[in-house]
Short mmCIF file of C-alpha atoms in Angstrom, two decimals:
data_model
loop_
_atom_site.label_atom_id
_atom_site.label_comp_id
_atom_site.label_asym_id
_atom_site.label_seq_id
_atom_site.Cartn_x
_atom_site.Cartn_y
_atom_site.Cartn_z
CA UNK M 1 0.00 0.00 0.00
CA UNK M 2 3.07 2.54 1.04
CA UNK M 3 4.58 1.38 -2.52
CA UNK M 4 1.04 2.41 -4.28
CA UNK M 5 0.73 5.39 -2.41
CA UNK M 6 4.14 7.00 -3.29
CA UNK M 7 4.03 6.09 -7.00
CA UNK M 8 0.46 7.89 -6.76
CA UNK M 9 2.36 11.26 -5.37
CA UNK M 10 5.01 10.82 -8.07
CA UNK M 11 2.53 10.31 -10.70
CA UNK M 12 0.57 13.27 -9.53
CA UNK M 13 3.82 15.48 -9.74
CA UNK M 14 4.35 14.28 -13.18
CA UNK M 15 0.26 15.57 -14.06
CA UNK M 16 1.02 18.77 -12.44
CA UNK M 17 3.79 19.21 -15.18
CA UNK M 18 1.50 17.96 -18.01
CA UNK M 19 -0.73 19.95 -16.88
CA UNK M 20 0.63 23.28 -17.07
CA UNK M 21 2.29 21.57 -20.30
CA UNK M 22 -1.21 21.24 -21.71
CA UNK M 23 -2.20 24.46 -21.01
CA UNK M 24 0.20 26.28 -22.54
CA UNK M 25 -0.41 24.58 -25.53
CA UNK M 26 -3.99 24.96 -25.99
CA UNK M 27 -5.39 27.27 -23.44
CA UNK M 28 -8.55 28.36 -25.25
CA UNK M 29 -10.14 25.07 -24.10
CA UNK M 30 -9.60 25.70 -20.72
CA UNK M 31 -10.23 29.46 -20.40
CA UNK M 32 -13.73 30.33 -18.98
CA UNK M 33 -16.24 30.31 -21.67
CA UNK M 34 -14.47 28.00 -23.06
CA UNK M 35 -15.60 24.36 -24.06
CA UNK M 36 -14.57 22.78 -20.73
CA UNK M 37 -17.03 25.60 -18.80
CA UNK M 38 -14.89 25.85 -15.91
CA UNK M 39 -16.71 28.65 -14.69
CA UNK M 40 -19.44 25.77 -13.86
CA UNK M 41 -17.32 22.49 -14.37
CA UNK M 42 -14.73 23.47 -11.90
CA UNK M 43 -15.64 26.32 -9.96
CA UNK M 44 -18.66 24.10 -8.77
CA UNK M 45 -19.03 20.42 -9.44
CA UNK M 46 -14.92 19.48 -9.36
CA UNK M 47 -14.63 21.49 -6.12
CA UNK M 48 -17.90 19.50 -4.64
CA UNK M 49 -16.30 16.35 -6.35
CA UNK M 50 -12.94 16.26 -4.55
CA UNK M 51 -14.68 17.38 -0.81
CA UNK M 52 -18.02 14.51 -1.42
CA UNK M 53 -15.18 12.02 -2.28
CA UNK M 54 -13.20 13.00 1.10
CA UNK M 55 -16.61 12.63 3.38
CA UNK M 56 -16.90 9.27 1.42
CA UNK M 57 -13.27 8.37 2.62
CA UNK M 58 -13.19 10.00 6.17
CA UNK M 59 -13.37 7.53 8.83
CA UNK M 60 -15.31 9.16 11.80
CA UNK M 61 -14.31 6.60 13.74
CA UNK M 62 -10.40 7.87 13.56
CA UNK M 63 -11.58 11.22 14.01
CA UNK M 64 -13.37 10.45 17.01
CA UNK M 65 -10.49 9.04 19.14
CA UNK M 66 -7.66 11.41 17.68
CA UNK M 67 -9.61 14.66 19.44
CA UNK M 68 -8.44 13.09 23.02
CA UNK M 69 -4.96 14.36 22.03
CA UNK M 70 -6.16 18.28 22.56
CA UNK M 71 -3.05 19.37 23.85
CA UNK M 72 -1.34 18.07 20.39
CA UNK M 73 -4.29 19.64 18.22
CA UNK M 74 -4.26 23.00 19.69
CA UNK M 75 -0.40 23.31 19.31
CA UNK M 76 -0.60 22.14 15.29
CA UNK M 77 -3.07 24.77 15.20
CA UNK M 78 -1.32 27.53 16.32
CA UNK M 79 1.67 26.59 14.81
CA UNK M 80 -0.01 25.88 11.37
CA UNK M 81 -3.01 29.10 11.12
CA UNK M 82 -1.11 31.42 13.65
CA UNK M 83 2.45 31.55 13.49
CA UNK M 84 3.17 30.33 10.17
CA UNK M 85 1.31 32.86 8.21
CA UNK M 86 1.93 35.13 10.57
CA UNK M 87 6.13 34.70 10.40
CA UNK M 88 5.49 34.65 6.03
CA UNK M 89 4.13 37.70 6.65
CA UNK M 90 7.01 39.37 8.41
CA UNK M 91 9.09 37.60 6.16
CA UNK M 92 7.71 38.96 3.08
CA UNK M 93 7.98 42.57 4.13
CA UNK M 94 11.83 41.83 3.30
CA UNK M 95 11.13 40.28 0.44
CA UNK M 96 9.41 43.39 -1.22
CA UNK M 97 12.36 45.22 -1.44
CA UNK M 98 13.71 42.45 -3.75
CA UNK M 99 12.93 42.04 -7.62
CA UNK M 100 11.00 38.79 -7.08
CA UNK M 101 7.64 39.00 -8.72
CA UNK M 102 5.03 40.59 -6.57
CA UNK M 103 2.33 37.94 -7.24
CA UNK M 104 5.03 34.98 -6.54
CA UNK M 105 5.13 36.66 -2.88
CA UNK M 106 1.40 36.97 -2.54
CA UNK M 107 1.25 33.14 -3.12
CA UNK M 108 3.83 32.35 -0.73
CA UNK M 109 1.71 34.00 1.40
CA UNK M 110 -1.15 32.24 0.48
CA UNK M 111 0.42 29.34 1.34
CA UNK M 112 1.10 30.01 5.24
CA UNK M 113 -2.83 30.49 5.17
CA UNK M 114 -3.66 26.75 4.17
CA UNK M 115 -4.54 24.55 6.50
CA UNK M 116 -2.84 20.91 6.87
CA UNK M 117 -3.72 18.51 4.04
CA UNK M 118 -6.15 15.83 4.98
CA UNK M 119 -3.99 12.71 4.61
CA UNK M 120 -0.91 14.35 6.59
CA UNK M 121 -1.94 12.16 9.74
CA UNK M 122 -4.75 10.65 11.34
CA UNK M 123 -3.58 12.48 14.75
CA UNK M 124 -4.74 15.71 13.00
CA UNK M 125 -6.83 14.56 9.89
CA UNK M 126 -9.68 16.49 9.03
CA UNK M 127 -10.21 18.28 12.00
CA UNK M 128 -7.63 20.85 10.92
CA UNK M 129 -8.17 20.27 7.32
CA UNK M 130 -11.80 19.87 7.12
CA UNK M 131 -13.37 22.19 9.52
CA UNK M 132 -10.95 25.22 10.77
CA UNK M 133 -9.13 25.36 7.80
CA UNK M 134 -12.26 26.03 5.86
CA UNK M 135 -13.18 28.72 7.80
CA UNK M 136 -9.63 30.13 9.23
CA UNK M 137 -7.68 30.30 5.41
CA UNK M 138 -10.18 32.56 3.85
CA UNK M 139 -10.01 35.02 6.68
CA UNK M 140 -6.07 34.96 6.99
CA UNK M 141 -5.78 35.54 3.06
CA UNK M 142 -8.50 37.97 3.13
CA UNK M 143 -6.36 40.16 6.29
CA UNK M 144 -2.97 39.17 4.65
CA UNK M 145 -3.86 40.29 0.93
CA UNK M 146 -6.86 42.24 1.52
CA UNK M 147 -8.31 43.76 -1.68
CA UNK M 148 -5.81 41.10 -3.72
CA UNK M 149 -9.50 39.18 -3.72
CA UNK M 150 -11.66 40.70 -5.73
CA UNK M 151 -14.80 38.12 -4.61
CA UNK M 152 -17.48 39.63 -1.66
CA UNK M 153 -16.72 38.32 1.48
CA UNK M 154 -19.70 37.09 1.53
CA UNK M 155 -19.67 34.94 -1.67
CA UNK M 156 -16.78 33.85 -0.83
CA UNK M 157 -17.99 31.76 2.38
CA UNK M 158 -21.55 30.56 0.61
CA UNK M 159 -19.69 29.02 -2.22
CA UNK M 160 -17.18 27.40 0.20
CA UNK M 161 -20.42 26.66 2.79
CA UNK M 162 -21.91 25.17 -0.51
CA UNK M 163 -18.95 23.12 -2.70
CA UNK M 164 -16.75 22.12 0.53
CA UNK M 165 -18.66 21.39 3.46
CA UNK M 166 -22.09 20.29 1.88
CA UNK M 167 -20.34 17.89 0.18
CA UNK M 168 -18.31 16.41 2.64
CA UNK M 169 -21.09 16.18 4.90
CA UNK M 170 -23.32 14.86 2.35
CA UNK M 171 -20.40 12.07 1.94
CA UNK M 172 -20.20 11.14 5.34
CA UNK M 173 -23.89 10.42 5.39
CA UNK M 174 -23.71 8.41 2.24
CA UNK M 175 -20.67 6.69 4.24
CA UNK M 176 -22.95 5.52 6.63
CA UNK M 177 -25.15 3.33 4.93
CA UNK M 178 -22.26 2.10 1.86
CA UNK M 179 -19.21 1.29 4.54
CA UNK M 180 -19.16 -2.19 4.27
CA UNK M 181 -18.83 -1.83 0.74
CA UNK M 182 -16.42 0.75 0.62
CA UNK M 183 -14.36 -1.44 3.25
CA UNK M 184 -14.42 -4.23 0.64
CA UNK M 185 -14.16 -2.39 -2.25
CA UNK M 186 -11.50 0.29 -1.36
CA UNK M 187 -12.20 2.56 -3.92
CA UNK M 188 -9.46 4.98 -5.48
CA UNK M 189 -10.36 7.86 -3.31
CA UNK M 190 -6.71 9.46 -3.57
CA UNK M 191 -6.80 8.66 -7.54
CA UNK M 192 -10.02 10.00 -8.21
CA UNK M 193 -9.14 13.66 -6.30
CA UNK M 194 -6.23 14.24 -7.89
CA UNK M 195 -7.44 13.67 -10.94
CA UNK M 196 -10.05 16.47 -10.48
CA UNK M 197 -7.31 18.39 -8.85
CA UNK M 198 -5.68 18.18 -12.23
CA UNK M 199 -7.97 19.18 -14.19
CA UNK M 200 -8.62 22.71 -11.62
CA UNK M 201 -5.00 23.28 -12.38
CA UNK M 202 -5.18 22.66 -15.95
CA UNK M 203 -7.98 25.37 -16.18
CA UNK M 204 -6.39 27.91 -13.70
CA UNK M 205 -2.90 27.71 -16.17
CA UNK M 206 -5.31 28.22 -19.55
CA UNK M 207 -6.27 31.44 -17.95
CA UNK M 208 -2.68 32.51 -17.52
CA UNK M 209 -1.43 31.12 -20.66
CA UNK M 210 -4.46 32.98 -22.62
CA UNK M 211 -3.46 36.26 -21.17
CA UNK M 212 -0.42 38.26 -22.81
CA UNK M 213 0.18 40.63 -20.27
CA UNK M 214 1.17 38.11 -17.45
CA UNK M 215 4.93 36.97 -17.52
CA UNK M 216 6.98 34.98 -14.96
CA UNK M 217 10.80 35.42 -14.72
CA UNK M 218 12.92 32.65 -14.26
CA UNK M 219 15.17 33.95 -11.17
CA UNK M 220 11.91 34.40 -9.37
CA UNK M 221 10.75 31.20 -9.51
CA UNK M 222 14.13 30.09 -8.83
CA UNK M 223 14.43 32.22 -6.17
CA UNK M 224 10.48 31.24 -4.21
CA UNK M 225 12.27 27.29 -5.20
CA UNK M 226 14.79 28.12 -2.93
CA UNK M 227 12.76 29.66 -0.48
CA UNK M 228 10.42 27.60 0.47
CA UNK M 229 12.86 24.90 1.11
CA UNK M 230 14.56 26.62 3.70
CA UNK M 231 11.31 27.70 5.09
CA UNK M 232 10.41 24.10 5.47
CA UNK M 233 13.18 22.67 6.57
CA UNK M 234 13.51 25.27 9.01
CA UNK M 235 10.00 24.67 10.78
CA UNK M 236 10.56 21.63 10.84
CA UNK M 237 13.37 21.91 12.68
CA UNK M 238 12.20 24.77 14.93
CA UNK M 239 8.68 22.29 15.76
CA UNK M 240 11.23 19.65 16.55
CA UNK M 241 13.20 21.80 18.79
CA UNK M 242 10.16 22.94 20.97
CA UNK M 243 8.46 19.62 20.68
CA UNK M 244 11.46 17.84 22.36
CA UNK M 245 12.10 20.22 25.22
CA UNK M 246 12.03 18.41 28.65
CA UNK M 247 8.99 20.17 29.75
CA UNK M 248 7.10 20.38 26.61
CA UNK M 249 4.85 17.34 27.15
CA UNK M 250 5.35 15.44 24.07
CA UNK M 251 6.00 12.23 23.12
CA UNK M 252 8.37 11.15 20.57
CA UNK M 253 5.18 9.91 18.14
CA UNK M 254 3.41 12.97 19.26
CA UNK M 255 6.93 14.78 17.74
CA UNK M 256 6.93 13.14 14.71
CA UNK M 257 3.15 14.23 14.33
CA UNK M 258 4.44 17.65 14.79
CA UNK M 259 7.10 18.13 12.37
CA UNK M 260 4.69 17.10 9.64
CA UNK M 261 1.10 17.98 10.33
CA UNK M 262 3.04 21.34 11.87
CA UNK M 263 4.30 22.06 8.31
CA UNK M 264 2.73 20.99 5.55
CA UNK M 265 -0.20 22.73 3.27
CA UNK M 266 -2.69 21.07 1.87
CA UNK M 267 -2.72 21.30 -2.44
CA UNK M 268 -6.48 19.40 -2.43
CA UNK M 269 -8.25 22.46 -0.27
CA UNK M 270 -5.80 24.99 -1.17
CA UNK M 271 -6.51 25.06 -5.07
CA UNK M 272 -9.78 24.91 -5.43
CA UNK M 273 -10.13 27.81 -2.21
CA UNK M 274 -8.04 30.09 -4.34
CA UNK M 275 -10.09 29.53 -7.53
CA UNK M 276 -12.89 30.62 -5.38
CA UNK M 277 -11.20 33.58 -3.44
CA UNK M 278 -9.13 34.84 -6.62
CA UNK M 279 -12.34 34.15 -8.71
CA UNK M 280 -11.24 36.20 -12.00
CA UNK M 281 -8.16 37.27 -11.00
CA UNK M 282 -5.94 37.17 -13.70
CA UNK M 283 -2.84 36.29 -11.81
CA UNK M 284 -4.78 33.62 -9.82
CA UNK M 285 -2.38 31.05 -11.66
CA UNK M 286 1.20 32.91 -10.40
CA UNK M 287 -0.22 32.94 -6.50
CA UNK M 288 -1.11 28.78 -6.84
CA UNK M 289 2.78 28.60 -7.91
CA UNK M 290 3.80 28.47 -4.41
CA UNK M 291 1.79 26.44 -3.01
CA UNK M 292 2.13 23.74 -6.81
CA UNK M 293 5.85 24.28 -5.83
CA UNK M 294 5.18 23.56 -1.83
CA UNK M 295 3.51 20.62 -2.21
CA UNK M 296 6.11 18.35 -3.93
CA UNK M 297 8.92 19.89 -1.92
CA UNK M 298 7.24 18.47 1.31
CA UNK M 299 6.56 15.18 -0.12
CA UNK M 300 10.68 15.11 -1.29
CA UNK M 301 11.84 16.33 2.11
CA UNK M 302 9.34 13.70 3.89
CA UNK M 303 10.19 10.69 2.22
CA UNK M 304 14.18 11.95 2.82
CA UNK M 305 13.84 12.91 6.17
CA UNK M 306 11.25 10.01 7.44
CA UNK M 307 14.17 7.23 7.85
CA UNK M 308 16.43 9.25 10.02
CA UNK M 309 12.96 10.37 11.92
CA UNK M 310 11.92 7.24 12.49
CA UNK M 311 14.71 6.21 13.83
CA UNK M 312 15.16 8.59 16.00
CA UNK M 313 11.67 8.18 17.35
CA UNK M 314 12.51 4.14 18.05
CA UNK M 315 15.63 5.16 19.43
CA UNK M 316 13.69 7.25 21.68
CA UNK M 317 10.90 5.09 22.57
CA UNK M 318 13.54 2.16 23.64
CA UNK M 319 15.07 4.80 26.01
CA UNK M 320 12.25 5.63 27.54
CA UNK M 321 11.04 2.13 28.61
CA UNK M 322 14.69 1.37 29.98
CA UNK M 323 14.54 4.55 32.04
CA UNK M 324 10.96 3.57 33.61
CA UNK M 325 10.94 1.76 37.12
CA UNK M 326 9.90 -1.69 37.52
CA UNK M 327 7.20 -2.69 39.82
#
């Protein structure tokens, strides 16, 4: 399954590519008004598709017993909708004064407002992911970028209310009475999402691609490459710091939770939320950069890093049962 699931990432990396690829060779059928309607197709029913397939795939029951680990929940939290956008933003006030394209920086800002992604770990899951995020990211990019969204407040939170979190209820109900099925069956939830997820990106690039006035240098994007590996590898190592202080409560699994719940950004939530807050922005496709470039970066680092983690974590987890008295 761990074999399937990693040739599924690096298969999705490769659409990403083909994606934008595909756009910029024909982006008149992806444009809005175009024959693909994404206006409708993908503003609406891919948006509801990818969040109905996640109810159908979220198992309560995990859900239930991960929310006795409050004191872990509450510190992802913070760390993930508090003081990571919040250190971007300070961050990016040096930035300005550099040649880096403006709208590269307001999607690296973007990206400290997402929200975990739902599969980071069942510790966190979806009730990061799938409930504050929803409601948390459109206010942080909304005091963050301000009148960078063009879309009514308002609008903004009935089409989420309407495409995310109808849907997912709507396919946890449906869970209900088809889980014994779905148990045997094990349908290709992941497959199925990104696939969708494709096709949102596909559209968002045949906007950019149709428009003459928007270019993208090279040294920025080489430059927001370079950035936002340091700025992951250094959370990670600043979460692992705090999480392993003697007093800080927190066991070595509730460390490695940490580092990557604490970290990553979800690509499923985050596109389709900035195709609804950007709605008709026509540098919506340079602020989803960031977060297109984030979200293979953290899936490298992870599968470099997750040896040397778990063996610390073992290493730790033997020490601590030598160290504990005998009765």
């Amino acid at each position: 399954m761990r074999l399937l699931e990693r040739m599924r990432k690096e298969w999705f990396m490769i659409g990403i590519v083909l994606a934008i690829a595909g756009a910029k060779l024909e982006p008149s059928i992806g444009v809005n008004g175009g024959p693909l309607k994404p206006e409708i197709t993908v503003s609406y029913i891919a948006v509801a598709t990818i969040f109905f397939n996640s109810g159908l795939s979220l198992k309560t029951e995990e859900l239930t017993s991960a929310l006795v680990h409050i004191k872990l929940h509450l510190f992802i939290q913070i760390f993930t909708l508090a003081f990571f956008p919040a250190t971007i933003w300070l961050f990016l006030q040096l930035l300005s004064i550099t040649p880096i394209n403006e709208w590269l920086l307001k999607g690296l800002q973007t990206v400290g407002c997402m929200p975990p992604p739902v599969s980071s770990a069942v510790i966190l899951t979806k009730a990061v992911g799938g409930n504050e995020g929803i409601v948390i990211t459109p206010l942080l990019l909304l005091l963050f970028l301000g009148s960078s969204s063009s879309v009514p407040f308002t609008s903004i939170f009935s089409q989420l209310f309407m495409t995310v979190v109808v849907p997912l209820i709507i396919g946890q109900i449906v869970r209900r009475y088809i889980k014994d099925w779905l148990e045997r069956k094990k349908p290709p939830f992941g497959a199925i999402s990104s696939s969708v997820l494709l096709m949102i990106i596909y559209t968002t690039f045949c906007d950019t691609f149709s428009n003459p006035n928007i270019d993208l240098d090279k040294f920025s994007l080489i430059l927001i490459l370079f950035i936002i590996f340091s700025i992951q590898l250094s959370f990670m190592l600043l979460t692992f710091l705090f999480s392993t202080r003697n007093n800080s409560g927190f066991t070595p699994a509730d460390t490695v939770a940490i580092i990557f719940c604490s970290t990553h950004k979800s690509l499923t939530l985050g596109i389709p939320m900035l195709k609804i807050v950007f709605a008709g922005h026509e540098h919506l496709s340079l602020i989803s950069v960031p977060l297109l470039i984030y979200h293979p970066v953290q899936i490298l680092l992870g599968s470099v890093l997750v040896p040397t983690i778990k063996s610390w974590m073992v290493s730790r987890q033997k020490g601590v049962k030598l160290t504990r008295p005998t009765v």
